[in-house]
Coordinates of C-alpha atoms and ligand atoms in Angstrom, one line a residue:
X1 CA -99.6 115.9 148.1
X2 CA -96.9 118.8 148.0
X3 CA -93.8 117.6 146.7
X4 CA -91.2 117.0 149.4
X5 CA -88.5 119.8 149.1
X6 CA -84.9 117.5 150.3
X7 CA -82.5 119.6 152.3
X8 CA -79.8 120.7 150.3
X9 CA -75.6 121.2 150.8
X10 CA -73.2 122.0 148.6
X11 CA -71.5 119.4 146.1
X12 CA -67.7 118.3 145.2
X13 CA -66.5 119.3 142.3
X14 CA -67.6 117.2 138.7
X15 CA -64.5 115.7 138.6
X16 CA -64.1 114.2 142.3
X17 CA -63.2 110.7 142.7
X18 CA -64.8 108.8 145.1
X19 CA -63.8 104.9 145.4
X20 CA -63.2 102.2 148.3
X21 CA -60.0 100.7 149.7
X22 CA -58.7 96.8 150.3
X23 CA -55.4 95.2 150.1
X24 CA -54.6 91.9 149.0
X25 CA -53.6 90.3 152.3
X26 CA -56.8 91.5 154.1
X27 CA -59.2 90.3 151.8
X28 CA -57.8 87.4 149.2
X29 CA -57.1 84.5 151.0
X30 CA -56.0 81.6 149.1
X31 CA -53.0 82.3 150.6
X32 CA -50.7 79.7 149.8
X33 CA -53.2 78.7 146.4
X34 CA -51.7 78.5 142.8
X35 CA -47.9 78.8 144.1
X36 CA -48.0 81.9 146.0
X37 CA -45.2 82.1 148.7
X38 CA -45.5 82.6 152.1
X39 CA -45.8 86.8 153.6
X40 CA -44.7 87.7 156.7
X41 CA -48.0 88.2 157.4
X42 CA -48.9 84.6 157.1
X43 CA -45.8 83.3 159.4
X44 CA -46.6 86.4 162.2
X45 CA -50.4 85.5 162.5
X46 CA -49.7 81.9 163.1
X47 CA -47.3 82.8 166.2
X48 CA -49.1 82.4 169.3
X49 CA -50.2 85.3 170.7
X50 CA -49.6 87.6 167.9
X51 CA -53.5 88.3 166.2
X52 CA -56.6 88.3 167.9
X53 CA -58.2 84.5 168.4
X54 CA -55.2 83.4 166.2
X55 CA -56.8 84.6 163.4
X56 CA -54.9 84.1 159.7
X57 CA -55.2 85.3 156.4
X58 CA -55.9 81.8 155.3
X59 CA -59.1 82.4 153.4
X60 CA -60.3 86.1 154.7
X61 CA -63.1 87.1 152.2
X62 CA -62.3 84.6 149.2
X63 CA -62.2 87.5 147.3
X64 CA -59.4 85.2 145.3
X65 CA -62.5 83.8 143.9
X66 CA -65.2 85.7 144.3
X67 CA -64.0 88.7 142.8
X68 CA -66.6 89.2 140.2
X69 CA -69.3 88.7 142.8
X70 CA -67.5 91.6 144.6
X71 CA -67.1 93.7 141.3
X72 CA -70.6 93.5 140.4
X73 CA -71.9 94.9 144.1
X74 CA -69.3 97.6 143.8
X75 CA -71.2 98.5 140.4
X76 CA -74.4 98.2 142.2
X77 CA -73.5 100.6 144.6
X78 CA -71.9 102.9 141.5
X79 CA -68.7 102.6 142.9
X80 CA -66.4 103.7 139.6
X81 CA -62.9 103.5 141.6
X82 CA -61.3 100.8 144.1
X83 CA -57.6 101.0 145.3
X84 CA -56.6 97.6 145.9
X85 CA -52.9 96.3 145.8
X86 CA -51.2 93.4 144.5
X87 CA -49.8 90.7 147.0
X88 CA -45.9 90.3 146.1
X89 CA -45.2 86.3 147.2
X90 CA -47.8 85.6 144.4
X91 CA -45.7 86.6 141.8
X92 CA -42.2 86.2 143.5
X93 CA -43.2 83.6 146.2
X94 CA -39.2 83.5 147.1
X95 CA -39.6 87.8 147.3
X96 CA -36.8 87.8 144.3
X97 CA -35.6 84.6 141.7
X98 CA -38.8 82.8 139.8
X99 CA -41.6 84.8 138.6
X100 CA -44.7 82.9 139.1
X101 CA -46.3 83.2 136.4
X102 CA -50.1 82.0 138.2
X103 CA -49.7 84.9 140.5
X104 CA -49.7 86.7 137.0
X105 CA -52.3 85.4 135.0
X106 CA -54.6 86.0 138.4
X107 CA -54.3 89.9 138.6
X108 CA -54.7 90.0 134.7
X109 CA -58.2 87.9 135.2
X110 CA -59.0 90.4 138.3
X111 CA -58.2 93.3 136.2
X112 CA -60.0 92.7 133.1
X113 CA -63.2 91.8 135.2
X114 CA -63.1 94.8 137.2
X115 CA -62.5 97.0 133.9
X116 CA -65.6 95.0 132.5
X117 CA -67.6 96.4 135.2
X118 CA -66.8 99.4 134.6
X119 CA -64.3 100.1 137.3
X120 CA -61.1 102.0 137.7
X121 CA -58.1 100.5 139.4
X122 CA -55.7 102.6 141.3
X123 CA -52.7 99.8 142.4
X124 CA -51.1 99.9 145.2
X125 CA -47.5 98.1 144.8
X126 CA -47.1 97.3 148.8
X127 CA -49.7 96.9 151.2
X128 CA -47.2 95.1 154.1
X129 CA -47.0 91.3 153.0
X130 CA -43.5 90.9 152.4
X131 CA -42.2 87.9 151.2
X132 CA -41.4 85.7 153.6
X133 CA -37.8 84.6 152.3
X134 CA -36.7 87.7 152.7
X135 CA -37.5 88.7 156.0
X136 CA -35.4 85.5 156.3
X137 CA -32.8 87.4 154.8
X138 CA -33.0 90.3 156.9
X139 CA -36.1 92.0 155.5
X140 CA -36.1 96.0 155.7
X141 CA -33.5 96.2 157.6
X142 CA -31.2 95.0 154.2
X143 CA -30.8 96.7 151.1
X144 CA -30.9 93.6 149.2
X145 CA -35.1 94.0 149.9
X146 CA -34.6 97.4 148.3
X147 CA -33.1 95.1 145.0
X148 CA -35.6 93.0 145.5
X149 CA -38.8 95.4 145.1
X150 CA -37.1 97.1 142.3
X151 CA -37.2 94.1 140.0
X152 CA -40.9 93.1 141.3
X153 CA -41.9 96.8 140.3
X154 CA -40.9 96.4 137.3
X155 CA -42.4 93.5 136.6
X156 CA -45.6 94.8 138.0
X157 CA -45.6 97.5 135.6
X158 CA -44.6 95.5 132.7
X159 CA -47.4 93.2 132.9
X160 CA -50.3 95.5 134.2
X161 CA -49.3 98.8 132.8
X162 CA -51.7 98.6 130.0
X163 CA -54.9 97.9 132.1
X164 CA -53.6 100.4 135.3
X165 CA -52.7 104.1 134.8
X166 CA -53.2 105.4 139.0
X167 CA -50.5 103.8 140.8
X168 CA -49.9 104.2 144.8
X169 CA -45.8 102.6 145.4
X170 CA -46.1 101.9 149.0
X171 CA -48.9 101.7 152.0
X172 CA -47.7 103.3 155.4
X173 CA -44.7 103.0 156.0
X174 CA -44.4 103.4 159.3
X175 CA -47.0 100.8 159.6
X176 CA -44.1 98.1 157.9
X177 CA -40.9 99.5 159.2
X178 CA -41.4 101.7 162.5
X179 CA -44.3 99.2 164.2
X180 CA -43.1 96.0 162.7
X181 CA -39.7 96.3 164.0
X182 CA -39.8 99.2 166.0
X183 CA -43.1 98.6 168.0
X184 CA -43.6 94.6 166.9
X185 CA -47.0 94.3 167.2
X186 CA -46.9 94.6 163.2
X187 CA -45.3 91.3 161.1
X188 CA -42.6 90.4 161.3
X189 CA -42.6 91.6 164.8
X190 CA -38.8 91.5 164.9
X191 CA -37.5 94.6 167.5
X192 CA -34.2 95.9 166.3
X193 CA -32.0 98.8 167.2
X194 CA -32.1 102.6 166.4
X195 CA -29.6 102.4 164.0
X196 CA -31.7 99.8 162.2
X197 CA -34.9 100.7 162.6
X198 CA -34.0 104.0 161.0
X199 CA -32.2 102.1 158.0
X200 CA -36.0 100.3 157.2
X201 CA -36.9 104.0 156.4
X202 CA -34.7 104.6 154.3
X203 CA -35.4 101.5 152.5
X204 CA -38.7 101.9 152.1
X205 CA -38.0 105.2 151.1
X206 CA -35.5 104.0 148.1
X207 CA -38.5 101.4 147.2
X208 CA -41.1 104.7 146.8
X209 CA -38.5 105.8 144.1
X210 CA -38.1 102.5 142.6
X211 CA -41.6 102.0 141.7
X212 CA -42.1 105.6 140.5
X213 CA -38.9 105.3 138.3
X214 CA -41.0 101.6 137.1
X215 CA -43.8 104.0 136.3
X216 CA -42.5 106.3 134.8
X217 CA -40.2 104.0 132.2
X218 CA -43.2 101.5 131.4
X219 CA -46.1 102.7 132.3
X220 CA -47.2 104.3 129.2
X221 CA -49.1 107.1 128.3
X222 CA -51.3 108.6 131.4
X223 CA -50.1 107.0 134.1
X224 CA -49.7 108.5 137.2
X225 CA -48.1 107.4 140.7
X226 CA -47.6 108.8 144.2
X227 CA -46.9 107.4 147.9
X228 CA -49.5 106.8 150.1
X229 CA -48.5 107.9 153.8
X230 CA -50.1 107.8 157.2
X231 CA -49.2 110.8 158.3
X232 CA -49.1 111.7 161.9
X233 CA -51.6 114.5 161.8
X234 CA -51.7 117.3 164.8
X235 CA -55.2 119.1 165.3
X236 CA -54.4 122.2 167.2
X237 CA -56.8 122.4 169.8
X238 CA -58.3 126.3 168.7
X239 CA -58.0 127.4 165.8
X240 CA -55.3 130.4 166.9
X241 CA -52.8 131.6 165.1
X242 CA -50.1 130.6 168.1
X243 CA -52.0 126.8 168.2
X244 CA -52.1 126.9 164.4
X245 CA -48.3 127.2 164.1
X246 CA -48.0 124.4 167.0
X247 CA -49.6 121.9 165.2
X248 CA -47.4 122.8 162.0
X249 CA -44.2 122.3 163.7
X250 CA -45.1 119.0 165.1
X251 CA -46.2 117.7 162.1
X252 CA -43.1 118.7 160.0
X253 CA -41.0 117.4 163.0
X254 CA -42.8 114.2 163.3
X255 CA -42.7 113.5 159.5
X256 CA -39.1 114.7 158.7
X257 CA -37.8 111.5 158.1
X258 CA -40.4 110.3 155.6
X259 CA -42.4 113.2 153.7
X260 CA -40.0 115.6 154.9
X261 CA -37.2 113.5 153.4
X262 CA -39.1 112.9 149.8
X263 CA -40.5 116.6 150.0
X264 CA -37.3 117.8 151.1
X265 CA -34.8 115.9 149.0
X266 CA -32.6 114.3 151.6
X267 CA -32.7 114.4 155.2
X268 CA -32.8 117.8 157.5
X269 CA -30.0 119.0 159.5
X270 CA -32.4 119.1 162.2
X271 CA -33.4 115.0 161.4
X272 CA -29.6 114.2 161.5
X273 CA -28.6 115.9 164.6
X274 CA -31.4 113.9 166.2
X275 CA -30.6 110.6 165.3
X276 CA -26.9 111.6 165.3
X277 CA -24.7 108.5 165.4
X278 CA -28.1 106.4 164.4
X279 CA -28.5 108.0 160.8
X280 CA -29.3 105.7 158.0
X281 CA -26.3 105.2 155.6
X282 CA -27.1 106.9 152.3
X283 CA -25.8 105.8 149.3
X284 CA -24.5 108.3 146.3
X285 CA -28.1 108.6 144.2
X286 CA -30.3 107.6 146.6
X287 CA -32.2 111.0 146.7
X288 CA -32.4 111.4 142.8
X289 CA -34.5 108.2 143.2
X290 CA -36.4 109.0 146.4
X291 CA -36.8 112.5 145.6
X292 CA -38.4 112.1 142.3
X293 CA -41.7 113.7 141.5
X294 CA -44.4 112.1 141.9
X295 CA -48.0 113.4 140.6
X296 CA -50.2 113.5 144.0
X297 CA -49.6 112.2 147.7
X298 CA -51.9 109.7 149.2
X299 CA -53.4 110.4 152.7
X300 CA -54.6 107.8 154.7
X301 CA -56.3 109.7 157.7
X302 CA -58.1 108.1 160.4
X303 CA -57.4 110.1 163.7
X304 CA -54.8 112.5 164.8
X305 CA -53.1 114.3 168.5
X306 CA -54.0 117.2 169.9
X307 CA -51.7 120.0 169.7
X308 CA -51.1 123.3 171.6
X309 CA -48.5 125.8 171.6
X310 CA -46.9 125.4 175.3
X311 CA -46.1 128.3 177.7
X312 CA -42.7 128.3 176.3
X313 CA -44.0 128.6 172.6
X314 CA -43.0 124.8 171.6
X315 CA -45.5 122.5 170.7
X316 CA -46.8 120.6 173.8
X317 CA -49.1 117.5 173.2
X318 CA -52.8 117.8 174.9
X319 CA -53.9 114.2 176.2
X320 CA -56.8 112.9 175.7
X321 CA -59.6 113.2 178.7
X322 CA -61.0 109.9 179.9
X323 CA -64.2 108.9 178.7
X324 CA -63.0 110.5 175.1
X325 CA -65.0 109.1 172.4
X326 CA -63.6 106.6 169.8
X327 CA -64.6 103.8 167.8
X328 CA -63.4 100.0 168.3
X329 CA -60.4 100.5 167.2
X330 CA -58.5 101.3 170.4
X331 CA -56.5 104.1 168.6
X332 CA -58.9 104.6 166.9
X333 CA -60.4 108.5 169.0
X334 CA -62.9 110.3 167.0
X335 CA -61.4 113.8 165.2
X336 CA -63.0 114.3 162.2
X337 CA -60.9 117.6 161.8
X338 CA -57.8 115.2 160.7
X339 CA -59.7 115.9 157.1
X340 CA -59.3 119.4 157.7
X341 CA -55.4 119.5 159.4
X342 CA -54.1 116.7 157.5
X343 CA -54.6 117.6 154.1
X344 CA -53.8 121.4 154.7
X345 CA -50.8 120.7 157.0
X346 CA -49.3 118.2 153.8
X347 CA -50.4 121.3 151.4
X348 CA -49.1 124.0 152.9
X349 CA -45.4 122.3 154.7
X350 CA -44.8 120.3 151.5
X351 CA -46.0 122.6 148.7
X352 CA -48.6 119.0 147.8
X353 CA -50.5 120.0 144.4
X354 CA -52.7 117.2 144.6
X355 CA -53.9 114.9 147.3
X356 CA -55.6 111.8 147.0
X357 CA -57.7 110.7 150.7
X358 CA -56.5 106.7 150.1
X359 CA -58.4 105.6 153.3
X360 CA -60.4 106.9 155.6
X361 CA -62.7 104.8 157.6
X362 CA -63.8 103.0 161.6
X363 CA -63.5 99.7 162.9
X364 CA -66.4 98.6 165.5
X365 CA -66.8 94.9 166.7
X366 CA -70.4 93.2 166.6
X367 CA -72.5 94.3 163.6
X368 CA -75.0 91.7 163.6
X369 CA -77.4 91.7 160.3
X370 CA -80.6 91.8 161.4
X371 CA -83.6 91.1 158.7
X372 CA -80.7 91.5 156.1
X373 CA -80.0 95.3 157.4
X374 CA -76.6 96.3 159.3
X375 CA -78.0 99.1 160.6
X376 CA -74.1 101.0 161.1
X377 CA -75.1 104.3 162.1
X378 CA -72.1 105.0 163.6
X379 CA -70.2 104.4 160.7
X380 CA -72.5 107.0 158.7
X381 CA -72.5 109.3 160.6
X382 CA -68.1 108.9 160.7
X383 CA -68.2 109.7 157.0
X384 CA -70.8 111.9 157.0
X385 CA -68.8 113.8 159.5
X386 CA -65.6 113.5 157.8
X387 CA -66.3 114.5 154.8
X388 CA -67.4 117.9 155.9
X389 CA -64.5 118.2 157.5
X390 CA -62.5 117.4 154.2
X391 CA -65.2 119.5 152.0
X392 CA -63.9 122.8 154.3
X393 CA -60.4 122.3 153.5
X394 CA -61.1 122.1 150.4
X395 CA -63.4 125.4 150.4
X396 CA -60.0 127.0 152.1
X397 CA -58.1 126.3 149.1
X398 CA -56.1 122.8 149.6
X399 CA -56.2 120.8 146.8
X400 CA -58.0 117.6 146.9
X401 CA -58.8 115.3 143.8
X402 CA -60.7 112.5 145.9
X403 CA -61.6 110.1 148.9
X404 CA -61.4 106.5 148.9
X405 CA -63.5 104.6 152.0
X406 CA -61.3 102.1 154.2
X407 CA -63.0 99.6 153.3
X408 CA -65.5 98.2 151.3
X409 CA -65.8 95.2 153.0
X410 CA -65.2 93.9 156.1
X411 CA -61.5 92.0 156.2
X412 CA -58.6 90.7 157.8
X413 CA -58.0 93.6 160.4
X414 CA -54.3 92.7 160.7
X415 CA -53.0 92.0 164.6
X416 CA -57.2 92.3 165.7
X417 CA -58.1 89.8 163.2
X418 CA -61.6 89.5 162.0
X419 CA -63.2 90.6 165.3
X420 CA -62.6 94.7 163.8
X421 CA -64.8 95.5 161.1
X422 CA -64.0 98.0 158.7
X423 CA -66.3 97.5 155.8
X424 CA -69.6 99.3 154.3
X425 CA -70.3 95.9 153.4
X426 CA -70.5 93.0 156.0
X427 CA -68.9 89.9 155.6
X428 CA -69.9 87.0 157.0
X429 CA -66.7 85.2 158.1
X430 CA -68.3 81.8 158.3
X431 CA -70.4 81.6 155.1
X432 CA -68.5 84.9 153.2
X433 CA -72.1 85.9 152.3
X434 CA -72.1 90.0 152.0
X435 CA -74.2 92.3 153.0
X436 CA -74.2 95.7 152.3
X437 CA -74.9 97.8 155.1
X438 CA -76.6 101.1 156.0
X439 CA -73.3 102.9 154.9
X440 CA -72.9 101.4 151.5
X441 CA -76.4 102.5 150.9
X442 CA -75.8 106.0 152.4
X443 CA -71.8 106.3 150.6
X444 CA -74.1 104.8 147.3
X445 CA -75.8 108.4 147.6
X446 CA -73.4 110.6 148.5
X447 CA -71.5 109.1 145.0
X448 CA -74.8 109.0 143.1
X449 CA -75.1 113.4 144.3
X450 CA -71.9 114.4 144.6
X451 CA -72.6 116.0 147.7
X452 CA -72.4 115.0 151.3
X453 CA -76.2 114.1 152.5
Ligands
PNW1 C1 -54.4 101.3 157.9 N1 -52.8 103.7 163.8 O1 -53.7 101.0 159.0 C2 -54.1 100.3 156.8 O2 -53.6 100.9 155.6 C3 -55.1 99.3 156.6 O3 -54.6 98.1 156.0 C4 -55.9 99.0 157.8 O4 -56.8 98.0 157.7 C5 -56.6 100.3 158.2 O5 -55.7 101.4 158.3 C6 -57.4 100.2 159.5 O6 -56.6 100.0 160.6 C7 -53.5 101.7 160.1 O7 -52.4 103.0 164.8 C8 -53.1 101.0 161.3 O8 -53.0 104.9 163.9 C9 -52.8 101.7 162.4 C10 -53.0 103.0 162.5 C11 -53.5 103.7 161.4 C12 -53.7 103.1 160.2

C-alpha cells in the first residue's frame, strides 16, 4: 500500500505557546469551603432572575478537588501552558484585613501539582469575583478597592512568585466595571451614574499598575506581567485603504479610556472633552502607576463590529444582516478576522511588541456525549478558522507570542450558567465526569505539529 502523503500548511514559529484558559469562579466550586469569603459573584447568582435556571458557582467543575485529575488530562492532551487565576475571597474572604491562610496553602498545593505535570502557569490576578465586603463598601466605584487589591497583589506575589513567572493583572475590564455597573447584567449588577461608572475605570486601571508594580518588586528573576483586555475590535468590511482607516479610528476611539489611557499615559483631550464634567478624578501619580510598562498585552478575542468609512469619511457601524451566523452565545456572531484586526489594530495604534491571544473560544448549548465522543465540529472548525486568521497577521508582521483556548473545560458560563458550554472537554454537570471532545483531540494536534490542520 502507497504511503498516504497528509496535506500540509505552514507551522508557528518553535517558540509559540499554545495553552487553555479557566478562572477560578467558573470552574472551582467549593465556594464557601476552607474559609473562603463570599464574591459578588456568589451573592449576584443567587438573586432571582439574575443567571440562567438560577445557576451558582456552588460546586461548578470541583476542580477545588479534582485538580490533579484535570492536570493529568491536560498532560494527556500535551497541553504545556494553562492561564487560570486565583479567586481573591479565598485569601482575603473580607476583600482586605485577615489573610486566610487555607486559601494559601490551596494555590501552593494547585501549583506544585500542575508544575509536577509538567505544566506552565500564567496567573491571572482578577478574573471578576470581588470580594463581597467590599462591594458592600462601595466596590469599584471607591478607591479604598484600589487599596484593597494593592495589598492582595502583593501578597499574591509574595507567596506564588517562586512557582509563577507569566502574570496577567486583570481580566476584562469592561466586563467588571462598564457591564457590572453600567450594563448590570454582570455581578454586582448595581447601575450607577456616568460620573461613577467612569471612576470604576479608573480604578481598575490603578489596580493594572498595582499588580505590575507587585511584580515587578517581588517577583524575582524572569517574571513577566501584562493586562489582559477585551478589546472592542472593528473588522472593516473590505479590506480598502478608506475602510482600513475606519476601523482604526473606531477602535482607538472606542478604547481611549482603557488601552488608550495605559498606552497613552493619561487620558486624551479628545476622552476628556467627551466625558466633560463626568471625568474620573485623578490623583497626583496615578499614571506613573498605570502607565508602567508592561512586557506583552493580553487579547481576549471572540467576535468583533463591522466597520466602514461613511459617506462623510467618519466611521459608520454596518449592522449585522438577519439570519447572520453565530454560535450560542447570543453575542457571540461568527468573524474569525477579529484574529486578524484585533491583534494588528493593538500593534499598530499602541506600538504592542508582544501579544499574548488569552482567550479565544464558542459557547453552544447541548453537546450530548454519545458512545463517549462529543462530536463538536463546530467548535473545530471555530479554531481551525481562527487560527488562520491569527497565523496571517502574524505573516503581515504583528507580533504574536501565543494562543490560549477559552476553555478547557466546560464551566460556570457567568449570567447563562451551565447551559453555555465553552470547553474542549465536556463536563458533565451532574456527575463532573469529563470528556474530552472532538476539539481537544483536534487542538491535541495542532499542539503536538505546530501547525493548524
Ligand atoms: C470572557 N461579550 O467574557 C471571559 O473572560 C470569560 O470568563 C468568559 O467565560 C468567556 O469570555 C466567554 O464568554 C466575555 O459580550 C463576556 O462580547 C462577554 C463578551 C466577551 C467576553
Amino acid at each position: 500500500m502507497s504511503k498516504i502523503s497528509l496535506p500540509s500548511t505552514p507551522g508557528f514559529p518553535e517558540n509559540f505557546i499554545w495553552g487553555v484558559a479557566t478562572a477560578a469562579p467558573q470552574i472551582e466550586g467549593a465556594a464557601f469551603a476552607d474559609g473562603k469569603g463570599e464574591s459578588v459573584w456568589d451573592r449576584f447568582s443567587r438573586l432571582p432572575g439574575k443567571t440562567h435556571h438560577g445557576d451558582t458557582l456552588d460546586r461548578a467543575c470541583d476542580h477545588y478537588s479534582r485538580y490533579e485529575e484535570d492536570f493529568a488530562l491536560m498532560r494527556r492532551l500535551g497541553i504545556r501552558h494553562y492561564r487560570l487565576s486565583i479567586a481573591w475571597p479565598r485569601l482575603f474572604p473580607n476583600g482586605d484585613g485577615a489573610l486566610n491562610p487555607a486559601g494559601i496553602a490551596y494555590y501552593h498545593r494547585l501549583f506544585d501539582a500542575m508544575i509536577a505535570a509538567g505544566i506552565t502557569p500564567w496567573v491571572t490576578f482578577f478574573h471578576w469575583d470581588l470580594p463581597q465586603a467590599l462591594e458592600d463598601r462601595g466596590g469599584w466605584t471607591q478607591r479604598l478597592t484600589v487599596e484593597a487589591f494593592a495589598t492582595y497583589a502583593n501578597t499574591v506575589v509574595h507567596a506564588f512568585g517562586a512557582k509563577v513567572k507569566n502574570w496577567i493583572t486583570l481580566n476584562e475590564i469592561r466586563c467588571f466595571t462598564y457591564m457590572a455597573y453600567g450594563v448590570g447584567n454582570k455581578a454586582p449588577g448595581r447601575l450607577v451614574a456616568p460620573a461613577e461608572l467612569n471612576q470604576t475605570y479608573h480604578h481598575a486601571l490603578l489596580c493594572h499598575g498595582h499588580a505590575v508594580r507587585a511584580v515587578r518588586q517581588f517577583g524575582g528573576p524572569g517574571a513577566r506581567v501584562g493586562l489582559t483586555d477585551n478589546s472592542d475590535v472593528c473588522l472593516p468590511v473590505t479590506e480598502t485603504a478608506a475602510d482600513v482607516a475606519a476601523a482604526r479610528t473606531w477602535f482607538a476611539r472606542r478604547n481611549e479610556h482603557l488601552l488608550g489611557a495605559i498606552y497613552g499615559g493619561g487620558y486624551s483631550p479628545a476622552y476628556l472633552s467627551r466625558v466633560g464634567a463626568d471625568a474620573p478624578k485623578v490623583a497626583a501619580g496615578d499614571f506613573d502607576l498605570i502607565s508602567a510598562p508592561t512586557d506583552f498585552l493580553g487579547l481576549n478575542l471572540y467576535t468583533g463590529h463591522f466597520v466602514r468609512a461613511g459617506r462623510d469619511g467618519e466611521p459608520e457601524l454596518v449592522p449585522l444582516p438577519a439570519g447572520y451566523p453565530k454560535a450560542d452565545s447570543y453575542w457571540l456572531h461568527l468573524a474569525p478576522q477579529v484574529m486578524y484586526w484585533g491583534t494588528r489594530l493593538a500593534h499598530e495604534v499602541y506600538g504592542v511588541k508582544e501579544i499574548f491571544i488569552t482567550e479565544n473560544g464558542c459557547g453552544y448549548n447541548d453537546e450530548p456525549v454519545v458512545d463517549g465522543e462529543v462530536c463538536d465540529l463546530h467548535r473545530k472548525e471555530f479554531i481551525r478558522s481562527h487560527l488562520r486568521e491569527l497565523q496571517r497577521a502574524m505573516h503581515d508582521g504583528v507580533p504574536v507570542a501565543g494562543y490560549f483556548l477559552w476553555s478547557f473545560m466546560d464551566n460556570f458560563e457567568w449570567e447563562d450558567g451551565y447551559e453555555r458550554r465553552f470547553g474542549i472537554v465536556h463536563v458533565d454537570f451532574a456527575t463532573l465526569k469529563r470528556t474530552p471532545k472532538l476539539s481537544a483531540h483536534y487542538y491535541a494536534q495542532v499542539i503536538a505539529q505546530n501547525r493548524i490542520l
